[in-house]
mmCIF file of C-alpha atoms in Angstrom:
data_model
loop_
_atom_site.group_PDB
_atom_site.id
_atom_site.type_symbol
_atom_site.label_atom_id
_atom_site.label_comp_id
_atom_site.label_asym_id
_atom_site.label_seq_id
_atom_site.Cartn_x
_atom_site.Cartn_y
_atom_site.Cartn_z
ATOM 1 C CA MET A 1092 151.855 84.396 103.053
ATOM 2 C CA THR A 1093 152.547 86.680 100.140
ATOM 3 C CA GLY A 1094 149.984 88.502 98.169
ATOM 4 C CA GLN A 1095 149.472 87.747 94.422
ATOM 5 C CA GLN A 1096 151.083 90.301 92.026
ATOM 6 C CA GLU A 1097 147.797 90.232 89.974
ATOM 7 C CA SER A 1098 144.230 90.126 90.978
ATOM 8 C CA THR A 1099 142.790 88.908 87.472
ATOM 9 C CA ASP A 1100 142.181 85.391 88.908
ATOM 10 C CA HIS A 1101 139.904 86.683 91.595
ATOM 11 C CA ARG A 1102 142.719 86.762 94.245
ATOM 12 C CA PRO A 1103 143.911 89.886 96.122
ATOM 13 C CA ALA A 1104 147.007 91.645 95.004
ATOM 14 C CA PHE A 1105 148.131 92.138 98.598
ATOM 15 C CA TRP A 1106 146.602 90.155 101.440
ATOM 16 C CA GLY A 1107 148.046 92.170 104.126
ATOM 17 C CA LEU A 1108 146.065 95.409 102.962
ATOM 18 C CA ILE A 1109 142.672 93.761 102.866
ATOM 19 C CA ASN A 1110 142.156 93.153 106.618
ATOM 20 C CA PRO A 1111 144.237 94.884 109.545
ATOM 21 C CA GLU A 1112 144.349 91.399 111.150
ATOM 22 C CA TRP A 1113 146.339 90.142 108.194
ATOM 23 C CA SER A 1114 148.972 93.059 108.342
ATOM 24 C CA LEU A 1115 151.662 90.515 109.158
ATOM 25 C CA CYS A 1116 151.248 89.094 105.571
ATOM 26 C CA ASN A 1117 152.717 92.405 104.350
ATOM 27 C CA LYS A 1118 155.716 92.252 106.869
ATOM 28 C CA GLY A 1119 158.368 89.624 107.255
ATOM 29 C CA ARG A 1120 158.570 86.515 105.231
ATOM 30 C CA ARG A 1121 157.533 82.865 105.599
ATOM 31 C CA GLN A 1122 155.891 83.179 109.077
ATOM 32 C CA SER A 1123 155.786 79.840 110.806
ATOM 33 C CA PRO A 1124 154.395 78.238 112.956
ATOM 34 C CA VAL A 1125 150.854 79.451 112.357
ATOM 35 C CA ASN A 1126 147.941 79.397 114.818
ATOM 36 C CA LEU A 1127 144.784 79.312 112.728
ATOM 37 C CA ASP A 1128 141.784 81.099 114.332
ATOM 38 C CA PRO A 1129 138.543 79.741 112.559
ATOM 39 C CA GLU A 1130 136.696 83.006 113.542
ATOM 40 C CA LYS A 1131 138.972 84.950 111.276
ATOM 41 C CA LEU A 1132 138.944 82.659 108.143
ATOM 42 C CA LEU A 1133 137.149 83.752 105.064
ATOM 43 C CA TYR A 1134 135.453 81.400 102.673
ATOM 44 C CA ASP A 1135 136.366 81.969 98.968
ATOM 45 C CA PRO A 1136 133.629 80.458 96.674
ATOM 46 C CA ASN A 1137 135.883 81.036 93.748
ATOM 47 C CA LEU A 1138 138.564 78.482 94.726
ATOM 48 C CA THR A 1139 138.682 75.455 92.706
ATOM 49 C CA GLU A 1140 139.402 71.917 94.260
ATOM 50 C CA LEU A 1141 143.048 71.327 95.103
ATOM 51 C CA HIS A 1142 144.439 68.499 93.148
ATOM 52 C CA VAL A 1143 147.398 66.276 94.100
ATOM 53 C CA ASP A 1144 148.636 63.780 91.450
ATOM 54 C CA ARG A 1145 148.631 60.153 92.283
ATOM 55 C CA GLN A 1146 151.996 58.960 91.139
ATOM 56 C CA ARG A 1147 154.264 55.956 92.392
ATOM 57 C CA VAL A 1148 157.635 57.673 93.156
ATOM 58 C CA ASP A 1149 160.933 56.475 94.719
ATOM 59 C CA GLY A 1150 162.764 57.993 97.487
ATOM 60 C CA MET A 1151 164.367 57.657 100.865
ATOM 61 C CA ILE A 1152 162.907 57.792 104.389
ATOM 62 C CA CYS A 1153 164.946 59.185 107.308
ATOM 63 C CA ASN A 1154 163.907 59.304 111.048
ATOM 64 C CA THR A 1155 165.419 62.394 112.616
ATOM 65 C CA GLY A 1156 163.994 61.615 116.174
ATOM 66 C CA HIS A 1157 161.400 64.351 116.013
ATOM 67 C CA SER A 1158 160.216 63.785 112.493
ATOM 68 C CA VAL A 1159 160.154 61.311 109.606
ATOM 69 C CA MET A 1160 161.322 62.653 106.315
ATOM 70 C CA PHE A 1161 160.633 61.351 102.788
ATOM 71 C CA TYR A 1162 162.905 62.688 100.276
ATOM 72 C CA LEU A 1163 161.835 62.047 96.589
ATOM 73 C CA GLU A 1164 164.539 60.674 94.334
ATOM 74 C CA ASN A 1165 166.097 63.276 92.022
ATOM 75 C CA GLY A 1166 165.769 62.790 88.303
ATOM 76 C CA THR A 1167 162.799 60.523 88.610
ATOM 77 C CA LYS A 1168 160.460 60.593 85.552
ATOM 78 C CA ASN A 1169 157.391 60.471 87.766
ATOM 79 C CA HIS A 1170 156.385 63.559 89.700
ATOM 80 C CA ILE A 1171 153.643 64.420 92.048
ATOM 81 C CA ASN A 1172 152.180 67.831 91.104
ATOM 82 C CA ILE A 1173 149.830 69.972 93.220
ATOM 83 C CA THR A 1174 147.613 72.353 91.325
ATOM 84 C CA GLY A 1175 144.172 74.230 91.761
ATOM 85 C CA GLY A 1176 142.795 75.748 94.870
ATOM 86 C CA PRO A 1177 144.565 79.020 95.632
ATOM 87 C CA LEU A 1178 147.431 77.994 93.502
ATOM 88 C CA SER A 1179 148.315 80.017 90.198
ATOM 89 C CA TYR A 1180 151.022 77.599 89.142
ATOM 90 C CA LYS A 1181 151.955 73.852 89.148
ATOM 91 C CA TYR A 1182 153.931 72.883 92.187
ATOM 92 C CA GLN A 1183 155.985 69.655 92.146
ATOM 93 C CA VAL A 1184 156.383 67.704 95.352
ATOM 94 C CA TYR A 1185 160.019 67.786 96.721
ATOM 95 C CA GLU A 1186 159.867 66.184 100.116
ATOM 96 C CA ILE A 1187 157.463 65.074 102.936
ATOM 97 C CA HIS A 1188 157.806 65.605 106.631
ATOM 98 C CA ILE A 1189 155.852 64.013 109.406
ATOM 99 C CA HIS A 1190 156.177 65.796 112.783
ATOM 100 C CA TYR A 1191 155.025 63.981 115.846
ATOM 101 C CA GLY A 1192 155.098 64.435 119.759
ATOM 102 C CA GLN A 1193 155.884 62.112 122.522
ATOM 103 C CA GLN A 1194 152.994 60.309 123.942
ATOM 104 C CA ASP A 1195 150.698 61.115 120.965
ATOM 105 C CA GLU A 1196 150.393 64.881 121.881
ATOM 106 C CA MET A 1197 151.610 68.118 120.688
ATOM 107 C CA GLY A 1198 153.608 67.005 117.614
ATOM 108 C CA SER A 1199 152.308 69.504 115.114
ATOM 109 C CA GLU A 1200 154.148 72.753 114.362
ATOM 110 C CA HIS A 1201 150.810 74.516 113.596
ATOM 111 C CA SER A 1202 147.756 74.766 115.602
ATOM 112 C CA ILE A 1203 144.008 75.671 115.397
ATOM 113 C CA ASN A 1204 142.664 77.881 118.159
ATOM 114 C CA GLY A 1205 145.880 77.227 120.202
ATOM 115 C CA TYR A 1206 145.342 73.385 119.979
ATOM 116 C CA SER A 1207 148.310 71.500 118.865
ATOM 117 C CA PHE A 1208 147.725 68.163 117.214
ATOM 118 C CA PRO A 1209 149.547 64.833 117.901
ATOM 119 C CA ALA A 1210 151.191 64.927 114.374
ATOM 120 C CA GLU A 1211 151.434 66.926 111.264
ATOM 121 C CA LEU A 1212 152.164 65.913 107.704
ATOM 122 C CA GLN A 1213 153.909 68.655 105.527
ATOM 123 C CA ILE A 1214 154.208 68.329 101.814
ATOM 124 C CA PHE A 1215 156.994 70.624 100.501
ATOM 125 C CA SER A 1216 156.712 71.466 96.682
ATOM 126 C CA PHE A 1217 158.207 73.945 94.388
ATOM 127 C CA ASN A 1218 156.932 75.891 91.382
ATOM 128 C CA SER A 1219 157.977 73.743 88.552
ATOM 129 C CA GLN A 1220 156.655 76.422 85.862
ATOM 130 C CA LEU A 1221 159.058 79.111 87.030
ATOM 131 C CA PHE A 1222 161.958 77.075 88.564
ATOM 132 C CA ALA A 1223 164.158 74.140 87.631
ATOM 133 C CA ASN A 1224 164.353 72.811 91.303
ATOM 134 C CA TYR A 1225 163.627 73.329 94.884
ATOM 135 C CA SER A 1226 166.868 75.211 95.572
ATOM 136 C CA ASP A 1227 166.201 77.624 92.917
ATOM 137 C CA ALA A 1228 162.674 78.283 94.118
ATOM 138 C CA VAL A 1229 162.946 78.327 97.912
ATOM 139 C CA GLN A 1230 164.014 81.941 98.190
ATOM 140 C CA ARG A 1231 161.738 83.381 95.569
ATOM 141 C CA SER A 1232 158.220 84.719 95.479
ATOM 142 C CA HIS A 1233 155.740 82.082 94.345
ATOM 143 C CA GLY A 1234 158.673 79.629 94.778
ATOM 144 C CA ILE A 1235 157.522 76.975 97.161
ATOM 145 C CA VAL A 1236 154.220 75.804 98.812
ATOM 146 C CA VAL A 1237 153.877 73.710 101.842
ATOM 147 C CA LEU A 1238 150.621 71.859 102.502
ATOM 148 C CA SER A 1239 150.105 70.871 106.156
ATOM 149 C CA LEU A 1240 147.667 68.174 107.278
ATOM 150 C CA LEU A 1241 147.077 68.099 111.081
ATOM 151 C CA LEU A 1242 146.627 64.480 112.267
ATOM 152 C CA GLN A 1243 144.778 63.018 115.158
ATOM 153 C CA VAL A 1244 145.735 59.684 116.786
ATOM 154 C CA GLN A 1245 142.976 57.227 117.673
#
């Protein structure tokens, strides 16, 4: 997690300085996996709804044995963009991963209160307003966003 350079859009300039429990946000880079503690989450009433475009796209599916990956086709005219919520820029979806465990348990990379989920869907996207592609964006501030959805099996 990195802080915003500006706080003009009601977001902090440096997350790690706001709360001592978030000091890791000022150190290191791209911390993962994350264990979310609901007791430490803060509600931000200024956030708008997160929007994900609904587009039909072409791509390739690959099963690695511990995850299923969907790679969007390069050069396609249709893009899936993610905007709103805490995002200051438009992010274009690049690839999607589905992590899963054996026997429908503990497949997620991330957890809530130490509880791992049977599966996790991760949507990788890059800042298409500042960068031409994922490779240019991946090592840069505000370059990529990964949305994770923790999945239950019924």
